[in-house]
XYZ file of C-alpha atoms in Angstrom:
428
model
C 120.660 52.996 -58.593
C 118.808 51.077 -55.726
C 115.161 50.002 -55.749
C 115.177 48.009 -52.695
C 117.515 47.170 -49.619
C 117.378 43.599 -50.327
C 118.903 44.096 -54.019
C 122.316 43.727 -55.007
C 122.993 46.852 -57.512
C 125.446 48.843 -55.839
C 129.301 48.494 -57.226
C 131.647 47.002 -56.255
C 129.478 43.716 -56.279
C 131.368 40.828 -54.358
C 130.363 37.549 -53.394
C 126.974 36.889 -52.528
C 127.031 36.070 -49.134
C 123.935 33.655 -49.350
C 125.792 31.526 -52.085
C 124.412 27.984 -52.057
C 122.286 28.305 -48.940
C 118.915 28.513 -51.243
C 118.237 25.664 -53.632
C 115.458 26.025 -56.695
C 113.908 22.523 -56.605
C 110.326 22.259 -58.852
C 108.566 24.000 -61.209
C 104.896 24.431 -62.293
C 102.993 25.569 -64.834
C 99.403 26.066 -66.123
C 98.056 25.959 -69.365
C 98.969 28.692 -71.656
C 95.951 30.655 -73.843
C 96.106 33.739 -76.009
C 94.193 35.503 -73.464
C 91.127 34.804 -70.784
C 88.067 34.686 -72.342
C 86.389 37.289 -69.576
C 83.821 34.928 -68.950
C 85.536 31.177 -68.030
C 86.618 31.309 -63.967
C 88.323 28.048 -64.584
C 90.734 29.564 -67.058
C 91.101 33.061 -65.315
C 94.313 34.005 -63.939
C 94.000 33.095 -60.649
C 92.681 29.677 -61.519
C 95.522 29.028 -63.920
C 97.779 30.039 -60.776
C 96.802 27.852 -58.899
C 97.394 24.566 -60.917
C 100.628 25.886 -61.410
C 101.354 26.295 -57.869
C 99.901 22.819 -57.270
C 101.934 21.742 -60.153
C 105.167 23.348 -58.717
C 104.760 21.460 -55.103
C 103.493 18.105 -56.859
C 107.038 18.431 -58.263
C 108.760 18.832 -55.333
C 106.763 16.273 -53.512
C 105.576 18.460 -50.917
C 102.385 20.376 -49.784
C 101.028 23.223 -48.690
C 101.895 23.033 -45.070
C 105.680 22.498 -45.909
C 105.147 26.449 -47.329
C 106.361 29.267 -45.332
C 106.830 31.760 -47.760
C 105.192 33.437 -51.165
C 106.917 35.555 -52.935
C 105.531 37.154 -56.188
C 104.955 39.991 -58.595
C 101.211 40.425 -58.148
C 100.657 41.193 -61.656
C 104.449 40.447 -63.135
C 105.894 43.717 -63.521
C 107.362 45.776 -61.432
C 106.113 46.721 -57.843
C 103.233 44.181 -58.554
C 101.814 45.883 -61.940
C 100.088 43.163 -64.448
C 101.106 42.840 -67.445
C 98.129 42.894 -69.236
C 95.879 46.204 -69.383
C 92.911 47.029 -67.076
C 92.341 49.843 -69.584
C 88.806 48.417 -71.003
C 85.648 48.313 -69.576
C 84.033 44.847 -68.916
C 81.642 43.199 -66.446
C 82.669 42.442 -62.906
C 81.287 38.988 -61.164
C 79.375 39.116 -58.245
C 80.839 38.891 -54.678
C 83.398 37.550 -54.081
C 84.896 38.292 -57.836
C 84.116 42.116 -57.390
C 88.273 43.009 -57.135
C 90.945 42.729 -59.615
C 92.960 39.882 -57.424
C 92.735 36.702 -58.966
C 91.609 37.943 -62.216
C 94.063 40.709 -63.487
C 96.485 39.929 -60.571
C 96.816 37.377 -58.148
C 98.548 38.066 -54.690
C 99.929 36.052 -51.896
C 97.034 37.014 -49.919
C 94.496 35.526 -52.550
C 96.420 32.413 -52.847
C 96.842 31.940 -49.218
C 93.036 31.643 -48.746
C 92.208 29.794 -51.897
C 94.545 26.711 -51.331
C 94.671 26.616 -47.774
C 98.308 27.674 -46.651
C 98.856 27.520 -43.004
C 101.671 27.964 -42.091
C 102.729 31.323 -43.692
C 105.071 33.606 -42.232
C 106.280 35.782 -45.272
C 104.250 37.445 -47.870
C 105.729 39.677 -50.256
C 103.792 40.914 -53.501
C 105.712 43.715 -54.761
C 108.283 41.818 -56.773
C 109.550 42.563 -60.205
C 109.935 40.646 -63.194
C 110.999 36.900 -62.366
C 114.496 37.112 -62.489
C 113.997 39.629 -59.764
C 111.640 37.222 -58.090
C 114.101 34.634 -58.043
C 116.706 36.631 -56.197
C 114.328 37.865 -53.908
C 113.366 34.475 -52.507
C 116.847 33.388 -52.331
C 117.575 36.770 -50.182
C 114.906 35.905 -47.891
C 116.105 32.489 -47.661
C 119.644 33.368 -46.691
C 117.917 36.058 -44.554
C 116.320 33.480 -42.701
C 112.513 34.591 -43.353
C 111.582 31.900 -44.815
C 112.782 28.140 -45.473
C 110.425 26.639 -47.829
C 109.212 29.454 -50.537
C 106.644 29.132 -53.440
C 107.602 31.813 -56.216
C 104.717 32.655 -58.172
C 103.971 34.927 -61.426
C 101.207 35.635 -63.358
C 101.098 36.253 -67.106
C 97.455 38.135 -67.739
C 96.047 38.764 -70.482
C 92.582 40.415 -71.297
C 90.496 40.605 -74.310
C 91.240 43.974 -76.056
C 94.329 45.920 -76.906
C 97.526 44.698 -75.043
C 99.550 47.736 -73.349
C 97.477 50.157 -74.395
C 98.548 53.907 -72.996
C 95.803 54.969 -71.165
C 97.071 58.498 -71.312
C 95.549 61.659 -73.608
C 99.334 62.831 -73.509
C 102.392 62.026 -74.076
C 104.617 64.308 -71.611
C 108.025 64.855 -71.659
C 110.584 61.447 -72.859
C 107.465 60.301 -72.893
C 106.648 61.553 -76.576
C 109.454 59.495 -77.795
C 107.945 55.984 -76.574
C 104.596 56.418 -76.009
C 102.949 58.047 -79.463
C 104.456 55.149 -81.380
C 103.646 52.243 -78.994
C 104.988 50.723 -76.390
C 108.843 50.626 -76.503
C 109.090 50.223 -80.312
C 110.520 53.105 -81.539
C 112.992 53.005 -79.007
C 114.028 49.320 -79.584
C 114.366 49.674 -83.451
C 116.304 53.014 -82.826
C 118.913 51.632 -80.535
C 118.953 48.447 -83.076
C 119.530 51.020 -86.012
C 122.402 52.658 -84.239
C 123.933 49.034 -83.883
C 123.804 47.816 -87.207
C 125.675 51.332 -88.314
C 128.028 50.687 -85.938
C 129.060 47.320 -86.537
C 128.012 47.323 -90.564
C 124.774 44.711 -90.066
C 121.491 44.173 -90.753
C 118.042 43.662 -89.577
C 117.903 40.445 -92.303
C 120.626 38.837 -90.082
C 118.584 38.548 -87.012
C 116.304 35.772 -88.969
C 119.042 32.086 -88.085
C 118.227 33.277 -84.084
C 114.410 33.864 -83.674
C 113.744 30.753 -86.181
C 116.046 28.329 -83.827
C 114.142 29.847 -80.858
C 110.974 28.937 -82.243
C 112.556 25.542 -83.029
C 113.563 25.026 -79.247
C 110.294 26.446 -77.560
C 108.174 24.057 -80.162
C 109.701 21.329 -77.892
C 108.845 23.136 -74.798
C 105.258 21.869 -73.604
C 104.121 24.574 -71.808
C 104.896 26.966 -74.735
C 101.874 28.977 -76.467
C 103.506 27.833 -80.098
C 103.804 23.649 -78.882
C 100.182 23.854 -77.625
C 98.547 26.300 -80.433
C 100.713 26.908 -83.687
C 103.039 24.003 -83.718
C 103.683 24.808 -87.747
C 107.284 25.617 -88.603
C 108.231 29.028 -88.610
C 111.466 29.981 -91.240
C 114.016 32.469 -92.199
C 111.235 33.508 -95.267
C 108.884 33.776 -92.577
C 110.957 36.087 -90.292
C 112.470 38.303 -93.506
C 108.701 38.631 -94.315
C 107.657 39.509 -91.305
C 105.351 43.092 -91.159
C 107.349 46.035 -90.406
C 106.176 47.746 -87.165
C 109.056 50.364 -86.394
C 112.596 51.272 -88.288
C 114.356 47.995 -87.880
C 111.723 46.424 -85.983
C 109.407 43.993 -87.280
C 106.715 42.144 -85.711
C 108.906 38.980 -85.703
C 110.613 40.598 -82.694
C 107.962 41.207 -80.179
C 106.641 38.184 -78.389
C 103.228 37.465 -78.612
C 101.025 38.005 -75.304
C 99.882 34.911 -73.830
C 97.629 33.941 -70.419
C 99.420 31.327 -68.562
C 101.569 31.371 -65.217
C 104.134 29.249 -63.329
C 105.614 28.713 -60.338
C 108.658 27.588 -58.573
C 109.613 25.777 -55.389
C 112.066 27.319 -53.521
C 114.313 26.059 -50.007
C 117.549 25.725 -48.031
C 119.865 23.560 -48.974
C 119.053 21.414 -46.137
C 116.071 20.872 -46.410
C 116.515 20.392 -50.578
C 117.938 17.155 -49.511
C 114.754 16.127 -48.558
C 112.635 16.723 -51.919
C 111.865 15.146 -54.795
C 113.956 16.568 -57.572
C 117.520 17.216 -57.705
C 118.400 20.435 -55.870
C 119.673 23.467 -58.043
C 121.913 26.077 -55.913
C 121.485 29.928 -56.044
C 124.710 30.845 -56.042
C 124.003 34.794 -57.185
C 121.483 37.362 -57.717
C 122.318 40.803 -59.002
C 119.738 43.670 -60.303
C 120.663 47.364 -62.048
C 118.735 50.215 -63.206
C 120.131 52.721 -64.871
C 118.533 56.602 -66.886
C 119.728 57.510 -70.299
C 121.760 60.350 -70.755
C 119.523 61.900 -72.894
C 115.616 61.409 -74.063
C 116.044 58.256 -75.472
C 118.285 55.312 -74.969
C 121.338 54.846 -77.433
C 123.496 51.940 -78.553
C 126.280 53.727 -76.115
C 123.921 53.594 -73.339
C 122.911 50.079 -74.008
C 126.267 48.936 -74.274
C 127.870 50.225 -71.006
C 124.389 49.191 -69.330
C 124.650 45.991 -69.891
C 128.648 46.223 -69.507
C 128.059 46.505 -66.006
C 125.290 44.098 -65.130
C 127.663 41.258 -66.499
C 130.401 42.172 -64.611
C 128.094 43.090 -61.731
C 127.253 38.979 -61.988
C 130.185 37.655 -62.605
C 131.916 39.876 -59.818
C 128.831 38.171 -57.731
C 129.127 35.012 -58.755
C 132.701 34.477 -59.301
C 132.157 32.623 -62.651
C 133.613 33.878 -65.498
C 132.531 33.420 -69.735
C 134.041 30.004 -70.061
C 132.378 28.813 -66.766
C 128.780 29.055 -68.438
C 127.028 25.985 -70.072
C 123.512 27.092 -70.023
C 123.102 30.837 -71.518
C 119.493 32.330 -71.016
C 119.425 36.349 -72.362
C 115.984 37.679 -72.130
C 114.713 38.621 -76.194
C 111.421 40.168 -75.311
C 112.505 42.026 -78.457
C 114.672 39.714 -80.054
C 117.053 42.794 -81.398
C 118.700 43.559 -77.705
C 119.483 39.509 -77.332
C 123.031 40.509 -78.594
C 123.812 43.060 -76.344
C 123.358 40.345 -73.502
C 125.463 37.902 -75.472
C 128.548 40.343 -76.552
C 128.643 42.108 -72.534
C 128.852 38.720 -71.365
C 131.461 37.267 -73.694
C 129.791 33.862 -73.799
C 131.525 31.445 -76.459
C 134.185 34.268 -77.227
C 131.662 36.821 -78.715
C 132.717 40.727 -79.310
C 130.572 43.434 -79.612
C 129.547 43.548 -83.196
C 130.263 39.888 -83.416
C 126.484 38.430 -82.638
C 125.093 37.849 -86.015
C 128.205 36.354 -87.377
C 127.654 33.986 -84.209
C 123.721 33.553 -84.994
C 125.156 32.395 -88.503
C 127.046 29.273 -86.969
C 125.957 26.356 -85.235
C 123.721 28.067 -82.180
C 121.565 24.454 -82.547
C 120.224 22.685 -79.147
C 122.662 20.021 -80.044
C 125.658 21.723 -81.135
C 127.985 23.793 -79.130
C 126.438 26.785 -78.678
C 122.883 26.103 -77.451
C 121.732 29.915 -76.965
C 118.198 30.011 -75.146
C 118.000 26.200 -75.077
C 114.164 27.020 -74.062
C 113.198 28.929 -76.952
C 112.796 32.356 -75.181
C 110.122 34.573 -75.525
C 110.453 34.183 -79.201
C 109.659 30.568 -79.078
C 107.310 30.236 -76.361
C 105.044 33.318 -76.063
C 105.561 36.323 -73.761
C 105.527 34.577 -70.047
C 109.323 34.874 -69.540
C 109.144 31.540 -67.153
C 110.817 29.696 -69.670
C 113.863 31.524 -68.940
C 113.847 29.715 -65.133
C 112.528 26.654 -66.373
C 114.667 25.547 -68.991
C 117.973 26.898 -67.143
C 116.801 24.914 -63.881
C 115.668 21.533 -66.023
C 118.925 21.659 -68.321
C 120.910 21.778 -64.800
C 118.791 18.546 -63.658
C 119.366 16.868 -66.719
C 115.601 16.423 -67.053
C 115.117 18.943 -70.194
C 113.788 15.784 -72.926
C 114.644 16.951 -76.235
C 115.602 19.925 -75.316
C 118.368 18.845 -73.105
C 121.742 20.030 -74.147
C 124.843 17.854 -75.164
C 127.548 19.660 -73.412
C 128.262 20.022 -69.513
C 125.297 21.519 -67.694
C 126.374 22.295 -64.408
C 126.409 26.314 -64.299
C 123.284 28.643 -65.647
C 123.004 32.155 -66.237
C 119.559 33.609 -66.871
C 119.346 37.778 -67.396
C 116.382 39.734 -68.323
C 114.517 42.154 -69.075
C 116.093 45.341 -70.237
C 119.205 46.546 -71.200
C 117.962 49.128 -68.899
C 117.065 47.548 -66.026
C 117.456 44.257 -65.740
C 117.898 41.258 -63.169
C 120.607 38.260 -63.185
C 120.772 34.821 -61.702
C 123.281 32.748 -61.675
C 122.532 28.677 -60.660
C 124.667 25.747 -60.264
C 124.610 21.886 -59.653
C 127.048 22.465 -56.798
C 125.785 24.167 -53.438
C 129.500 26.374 -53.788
């Protein structure tokens, strides 16, 4: 199903005809807080924005007049929503803080007049999550509308409850969802239906989220390095409160205020910049309906059938080509459909907790989510750019892998709509 023109979710996929003309070069980030405070402007989310997009083109040894191009998700989710509510009722500020932008959301626009851009010629703040953002700029690269792009998104997060349903009814599908909380009935339900089918358990989840907390502790910009830098263990996770059927509070990551940024070019001009350049060599995107009122393990599983094949169709990789393996684990219990559809180090369906039970360590030979995910880092999904792009320029620290790094695959968000980039030390 299509969103937009520039996306690539129409079968047969083949290869992306912008392969290697984009290159992702820097990256930026801002501090990272449990949420704003409502009160502080210097820790709002515009302000954090824009230290990490001053961060991003420190990094990349440029300015603001080498900028062309923003590209963002206003609010980072789709079509520009933010990700934290604007459900409660608090003060505004005075003129000029009387709007949401730069405090719930931060657009292009904002940005633009804030830190003194120039030289802009494209603007686009309707972007989706960031693995959508990512393929965006790269399409407007190879489309010529830009040659130097900063890729922004904002993580929000207000004081009160965090997706709270603003609605007095629950209509339709909705009533599945929606009475129970945001997406975890659902998630434990299709997580259920798994375990019957392959003859698991919830318990066996616990050797995966405890290494990702282990990876994003060595992550600086994560919420846990900077705030809770305690070890977190298997007793931990097996104790962890029950929230759905087969869902426990262990698997949702944790809100967080922070936001990042990312320095984007032509090959060409890459050359030219400060870091090593990191080639685009694919971007795919799906979205797909369930058959029925909720999703199932059937759905989930030809889903996400087809957006690996979609990328690897794309890309022209295949399993064995991957060395750095980033599946999205906003709820840590779809990880393993990402991990069996792709077939990375050998693995079936059915086959993923046997595989979390080996050696899935940053320095063995299956470093899975070598950033720590969501799980390890707090919910601002940038890790899953970062640590692919830094393993790939062998700048990681600690976290740097052993094996080859030279081809990255990052997916997220949902088994049911989701977006996929594949990067590479080579241009292609």
């Amino acid at each position: 199903m299509a969103r937009e023109n520039w996306e690539r979710n129409h079968d047969p996929v083949g290869i992306w005809n912008g392969r290697g003309k984009a290159a992702l070069i820097a990256r930026g980030h801002s501090p990272t807080d449990r949420r704003w405070d409502g009160e502080t402007l210097e820790k709002s989310l515009g302000a954090y924005m824009m230290i990490a997009v001053q961060n991003a083109l420190d990094d990349a040894g440029i300015t603001v007049d080498d900028v062309d191009g923003i590209i963002g998700s206003a609010g980072g989710q789709p079509n520009g929503a933010p990700l934290s509510d604007v459900w409660g009722p608090r003060d505004y500020f005075d003129p000029p803080y009387d709007s949401e932008d730069g405090l719930t959301h931060v657009t292009g626009q904002w940005l633009r007049q804030q830190m003194g851009f120039k030289n802009i010629k494209y603007i686009n703040n309707h972007g989706d999550p960031i693995w959508n953002l990512i393929g965006q700029a790269a399409q407007a690269i190879a489309d010529g509308r830009a040659e130097t792009v900063v890729v922004t998104y904002p993580n929000g997060n207000l004081p009160g409850r965090y997706h709270q349903d603003p609605s007095n009814e629950a209509r339709g599908g909705a009533v599945w969802p929606n009475t129970w909380g945001w997406g975890l009935s659902g998630q434990g339900f299709t997580f259920n239906q798994y375990c019957q089918k392959y003859g698991t358990n919830h318990d066996r989840m616990a050797p995966f989220v405890v290494q990702e907390r282990k990876n994003g502790l060595l992550w600086e910009h994560s919420y846990y390095a900077q705030h809770e830098p305690g070890e977190f263990t298997e007793e931990d996770y097996l104790n962890g409160r029950m929230i759905a059927r087969d869902l426990s509070i262990f698997d949702c990551d944790r809100p967080v205020l922070a936001a990042a940024a990312y320095v984007m070019t032509t090959a060409e001009k890459a050359k030219d910049m400060k870091q090593t350049p990191v080639y685009i060599w694919d971007h795919t995107e799906s979205l797909f309906s369930p058959r029925s009122l909720v999703q199932t393990i059937d759905d989930t599983e030809e889903w996400t059938d087809i957006q690996a094949q979609r990328s690897y169709n794309g890309s022209g990789i295949t399993a064995d080509d991957i060395d750095v393996f980033a599946p999205y684990d906003g709820f840590a219990v779809f990880t393993q459909y990402y991990i069996e559809a792709w077939g990375w180090r050998g693995v079936k369906r059915g086959e993923s907790h046997d595989f979390y039970a080996g050696d899935i360590s940053l320095k063995g030979p299956n470093p899975l989510n070598s950033g720590g995910g969501n799980m390890g880092t707090g919910r601002m999904r940038t890790v899953f750019i970062t640590d692919p792009l830094e393993q790939l320029q062998n700048r990681a620290g600690e976290r740097q892998i052993t094996g080859r790094a030279e081809i990255a695959v990052s997916h997220g968000v949902l088994p049911i709509t989701a977006g996929t980039v594949v990067m590479s030390t080579n241009p292609g």
